[in-house]
mmCIF file of C-alpha atoms in Angstrom:
data_model
loop_
_atom_site.group_PDB
_atom_site.id
_atom_site.type_symbol
_atom_site.label_atom_id
_atom_site.label_comp_id
_atom_site.label_asym_id
_atom_site.label_seq_id
_atom_site.Cartn_x
_atom_site.Cartn_y
_atom_site.Cartn_z
ATOM 1 C CA UNK A 1 0.663 -0.192 0.026
ATOM 2 C CA UNK A 2 1.571 3.621 -0.897
ATOM 3 C CA UNK A 3 1.303 6.465 0.755
ATOM 4 C CA UNK A 4 1.156 9.843 -0.465
ATOM 5 C CA UNK A 5 3.923 11.067 1.727
ATOM 6 C CA UNK A 6 6.881 8.652 0.620
ATOM 7 C CA UNK A 7 5.927 10.354 -3.357
ATOM 8 C CA UNK A 8 7.330 13.480 -1.391
ATOM 9 C CA UNK A 9 11.293 14.513 -1.432
ATOM 10 C CA UNK A 10 12.433 14.017 2.194
ATOM 11 C CA UNK A 11 14.726 17.184 1.665
ATOM 12 C CA UNK A 12 12.760 20.850 0.247
ATOM 13 C CA UNK A 13 13.605 24.189 0.177
ATOM 14 C CA UNK A 14 11.821 26.969 2.212
ATOM 15 C CA UNK A 15 13.190 30.423 2.154
ATOM 16 C CA UNK A 16 16.250 29.268 0.537
ATOM 17 C CA UNK A 17 17.182 26.572 3.100
ATOM 18 C CA UNK A 18 17.188 23.215 2.402
ATOM 19 C CA UNK A 19 14.695 20.614 4.761
ATOM 20 C CA UNK A 20 13.708 17.436 6.332
ATOM 21 C CA UNK A 21 9.788 17.836 5.703
ATOM 22 C CA UNK A 22 8.187 14.396 6.143
ATOM 23 C CA UNK A 23 4.453 13.188 7.574
ATOM 24 C CA UNK A 24 4.960 10.948 10.845
ATOM 25 C CA UNK A 25 3.320 7.455 9.758
ATOM 26 C CA UNK A 26 1.605 7.083 13.369
ATOM 27 C CA UNK A 27 -0.138 10.109 12.975
ATOM 28 C CA UNK A 28 0.187 11.892 9.712
ATOM 29 C CA UNK A 29 1.293 15.239 11.422
ATOM 30 C CA UNK A 30 3.817 16.782 9.398
ATOM 31 C CA UNK A 31 7.067 17.750 10.494
ATOM 32 C CA UNK A 32 9.422 20.652 8.564
ATOM 33 C CA UNK A 33 13.182 20.300 10.690
ATOM 34 C CA UNK A 34 16.236 22.831 9.345
ATOM 35 C CA UNK A 35 19.318 20.839 8.049
ATOM 36 C CA UNK A 36 21.975 20.763 10.514
ATOM 37 C CA UNK A 37 25.086 22.156 9.012
ATOM 38 C CA UNK A 38 26.413 18.484 9.192
ATOM 39 C CA UNK A 39 23.583 16.679 7.927
ATOM 40 C CA UNK A 40 23.568 19.706 5.423
ATOM 41 C CA UNK A 41 27.404 18.515 4.161
ATOM 42 C CA UNK A 42 26.647 14.855 4.225
ATOM 43 C CA UNK A 43 23.805 15.110 1.969
ATOM 44 C CA UNK A 44 26.115 17.442 -0.450
ATOM 45 C CA UNK A 45 27.760 14.054 -1.245
ATOM 46 C CA UNK A 46 24.086 12.054 -2.542
ATOM 47 C CA UNK A 47 23.046 12.787 -5.707
ATOM 48 C CA UNK A 48 20.513 15.178 -6.684
ATOM 49 C CA UNK A 49 17.662 12.643 -8.278
ATOM 50 C CA UNK A 50 18.189 10.346 -5.215
ATOM 51 C CA UNK A 51 15.005 10.715 -3.022
ATOM 52 C CA UNK A 52 15.802 9.052 -0.109
ATOM 53 C CA UNK A 53 18.950 8.961 0.892
ATOM 54 C CA UNK A 54 18.943 5.704 3.063
ATOM 55 C CA UNK A 55 17.811 3.485 0.560
ATOM 56 C CA UNK A 56 16.402 -0.613 1.588
ATOM 57 C CA UNK A 57 18.830 -2.911 -0.284
ATOM 58 C CA UNK A 58 20.650 -0.276 -2.520
ATOM 59 C CA UNK A 59 17.283 0.549 -4.650
ATOM 60 C CA UNK A 60 15.455 3.679 -4.486
ATOM 61 C CA UNK A 61 12.743 1.975 -2.781
ATOM 62 C CA UNK A 62 12.013 3.978 1.069
ATOM 63 C CA UNK A 63 12.032 1.668 3.734
ATOM 64 C CA UNK A 64 8.246 0.848 5.700
ATOM 65 C CA UNK A 65 8.630 2.122 9.232
ATOM 66 C CA UNK A 66 8.727 -0.856 11.202
ATOM 67 C CA UNK A 67 11.596 -1.886 8.943
ATOM 68 C CA UNK A 68 13.501 0.931 8.938
ATOM 69 C CA UNK A 69 13.217 0.489 12.609
ATOM 70 C CA UNK A 70 14.269 -2.922 12.456
ATOM 71 C CA UNK A 71 17.430 -2.020 10.112
ATOM 72 C CA UNK A 72 18.626 0.751 12.395
ATOM 73 C CA UNK A 73 18.309 -1.307 15.467
ATOM 74 C CA UNK A 74 20.471 -4.038 14.011
ATOM 75 C CA UNK A 75 22.761 -2.152 13.281
ATOM 76 C CA UNK A 76 23.094 -0.117 16.692
ATOM 77 C CA UNK A 77 23.342 -3.964 17.735
ATOM 78 C CA UNK A 78 26.032 -4.937 15.672
ATOM 79 C CA UNK A 79 28.207 -1.617 16.375
ATOM 80 C CA UNK A 80 27.507 -2.749 19.863
ATOM 81 C CA UNK A 81 25.437 0.795 21.196
ATOM 82 C CA UNK A 82 22.166 0.805 23.057
ATOM 83 C CA UNK A 83 19.645 2.916 19.923
ATOM 84 C CA UNK A 84 16.301 2.796 18.523
ATOM 85 C CA UNK A 85 14.742 5.221 15.890
ATOM 86 C CA UNK A 86 12.607 6.321 19.422
ATOM 87 C CA UNK A 87 15.543 6.629 21.170
ATOM 88 C CA UNK A 88 16.756 9.168 18.810
ATOM 89 C CA UNK A 89 13.469 11.006 18.576
ATOM 90 C CA UNK A 90 13.678 11.124 22.816
ATOM 91 C CA UNK A 91 17.344 12.372 22.124
ATOM 92 C CA UNK A 92 16.780 15.271 20.010
ATOM 93 C CA UNK A 93 13.614 16.055 22.214
ATOM 94 C CA UNK A 94 15.782 16.502 24.881
ATOM 95 C CA UNK A 95 18.713 18.614 23.805
ATOM 96 C CA UNK A 96 16.398 20.906 22.609
ATOM 97 C CA UNK A 97 14.894 21.482 26.324
ATOM 98 C CA UNK A 98 18.460 21.767 27.485
ATOM 99 C CA UNK A 99 19.160 23.621 25.240
ATOM 100 C CA UNK A 100 16.849 25.908 26.395
ATOM 101 C CA UNK A 101 13.793 25.155 23.823
ATOM 102 C CA UNK A 102 10.372 25.637 24.220
ATOM 103 C CA UNK A 103 7.427 23.449 24.925
ATOM 104 C CA UNK A 104 6.312 24.597 21.056
ATOM 105 C CA UNK A 105 9.279 24.900 19.749
ATOM 106 C CA UNK A 106 10.287 20.761 21.175
ATOM 107 C CA UNK A 107 6.766 19.592 19.596
ATOM 108 C CA UNK A 108 7.194 21.133 16.179
ATOM 109 C CA UNK A 109 10.434 19.098 16.075
ATOM 110 C CA UNK A 110 8.336 15.999 17.648
ATOM 111 C CA UNK A 111 5.746 16.428 14.959
ATOM 112 C CA UNK A 112 3.072 16.515 17.805
ATOM 113 C CA UNK A 113 0.067 18.250 17.368
ATOM 114 C CA UNK A 114 0.255 19.217 21.567
ATOM 115 C CA UNK A 115 2.440 20.185 24.006
ATOM 116 C CA UNK A 116 1.930 17.237 26.802
ATOM 117 C CA UNK A 117 4.822 15.435 25.669
ATOM 118 C CA UNK A 118 7.431 18.172 25.081
ATOM 119 C CA UNK A 119 6.840 19.356 28.716
ATOM 120 C CA UNK A 120 7.906 15.892 30.682
ATOM 121 C CA UNK A 121 11.429 17.102 28.182
ATOM 122 C CA UNK A 122 11.332 20.531 29.755
ATOM 123 C CA UNK A 123 10.620 19.870 33.772
ATOM 124 C CA UNK A 124 13.077 17.196 33.420
ATOM 125 C CA UNK A 125 15.802 19.738 31.742
ATOM 126 C CA UNK A 126 14.453 22.806 33.721
ATOM 127 C CA UNK A 127 14.931 20.144 37.052
ATOM 128 C CA UNK A 128 18.876 19.491 36.377
ATOM 129 C CA UNK A 129 19.388 22.826 35.300
ATOM 130 C CA UNK A 130 18.440 24.152 39.175
ATOM 131 C CA UNK A 131 20.371 21.716 40.596
ATOM 132 C CA UNK A 132 23.148 22.624 37.982
ATOM 133 C CA UNK A 133 22.526 26.239 39.604
ATOM 134 C CA UNK A 134 21.746 24.843 42.952
ATOM 135 C CA UNK A 135 25.373 23.510 43.509
ATOM 136 C CA UNK A 136 27.184 26.219 41.736
ATOM 137 C CA UNK A 137 25.871 28.223 45.201
ATOM 138 C CA UNK A 138 27.844 25.788 46.914
ATOM 139 C CA UNK A 139 30.966 27.498 45.928
ATOM 140 C CA UNK A 140 30.137 30.523 48.078
ATOM 141 C CA UNK A 141 30.550 28.577 51.345
ATOM 142 C CA UNK A 142 33.304 27.708 53.167
ATOM 143 C CA UNK A 143 34.078 24.126 54.039
ATOM 144 C CA UNK A 144 33.374 24.640 58.141
ATOM 145 C CA UNK A 145 34.278 22.456 60.592
ATOM 146 C CA UNK A 146 31.093 21.785 62.771
ATOM 147 C CA UNK A 147 30.229 19.107 62.551
ATOM 148 C CA UNK A 148 26.708 18.514 60.854
ATOM 149 C CA UNK A 149 24.617 17.140 63.583
ATOM 150 C CA UNK A 150 23.100 18.719 66.340
ATOM 151 C CA UNK A 151 24.255 16.332 69.173
ATOM 152 C CA UNK A 152 27.844 17.764 69.696
ATOM 153 C CA UNK A 153 30.036 14.727 72.045
#
């Protein structure tokens, strides 16, 4: 069964810049993402007429979602590292949150229609940043020779 979004090139142009554009198979929500400079450099080596930059079995046919996830997991196992496609999405959302991205920005990255999942990442990032700022305050304290216990011997 062919889906229309597979006929759409995964990289497109908007405002003179290349972007990754796709619809999530689970929800049909479109993602429209800028390319990181490293990926943009790598894509310079892909032939212009090649629609999919990870074609299945050396053909021009795309992976279906499930088989691509299996292929990726198998490559991670072979490399001796943990990994999954879903894990990459989660890692991307976590990195955005740690960089200060808003819930709406993270939801756009994840191609979600609401921010409930994105809130999990921003809350975790806030907790981490608050711990960092709290520990930074400790350097203003001297090491006290007073015992921590209230009971004195």
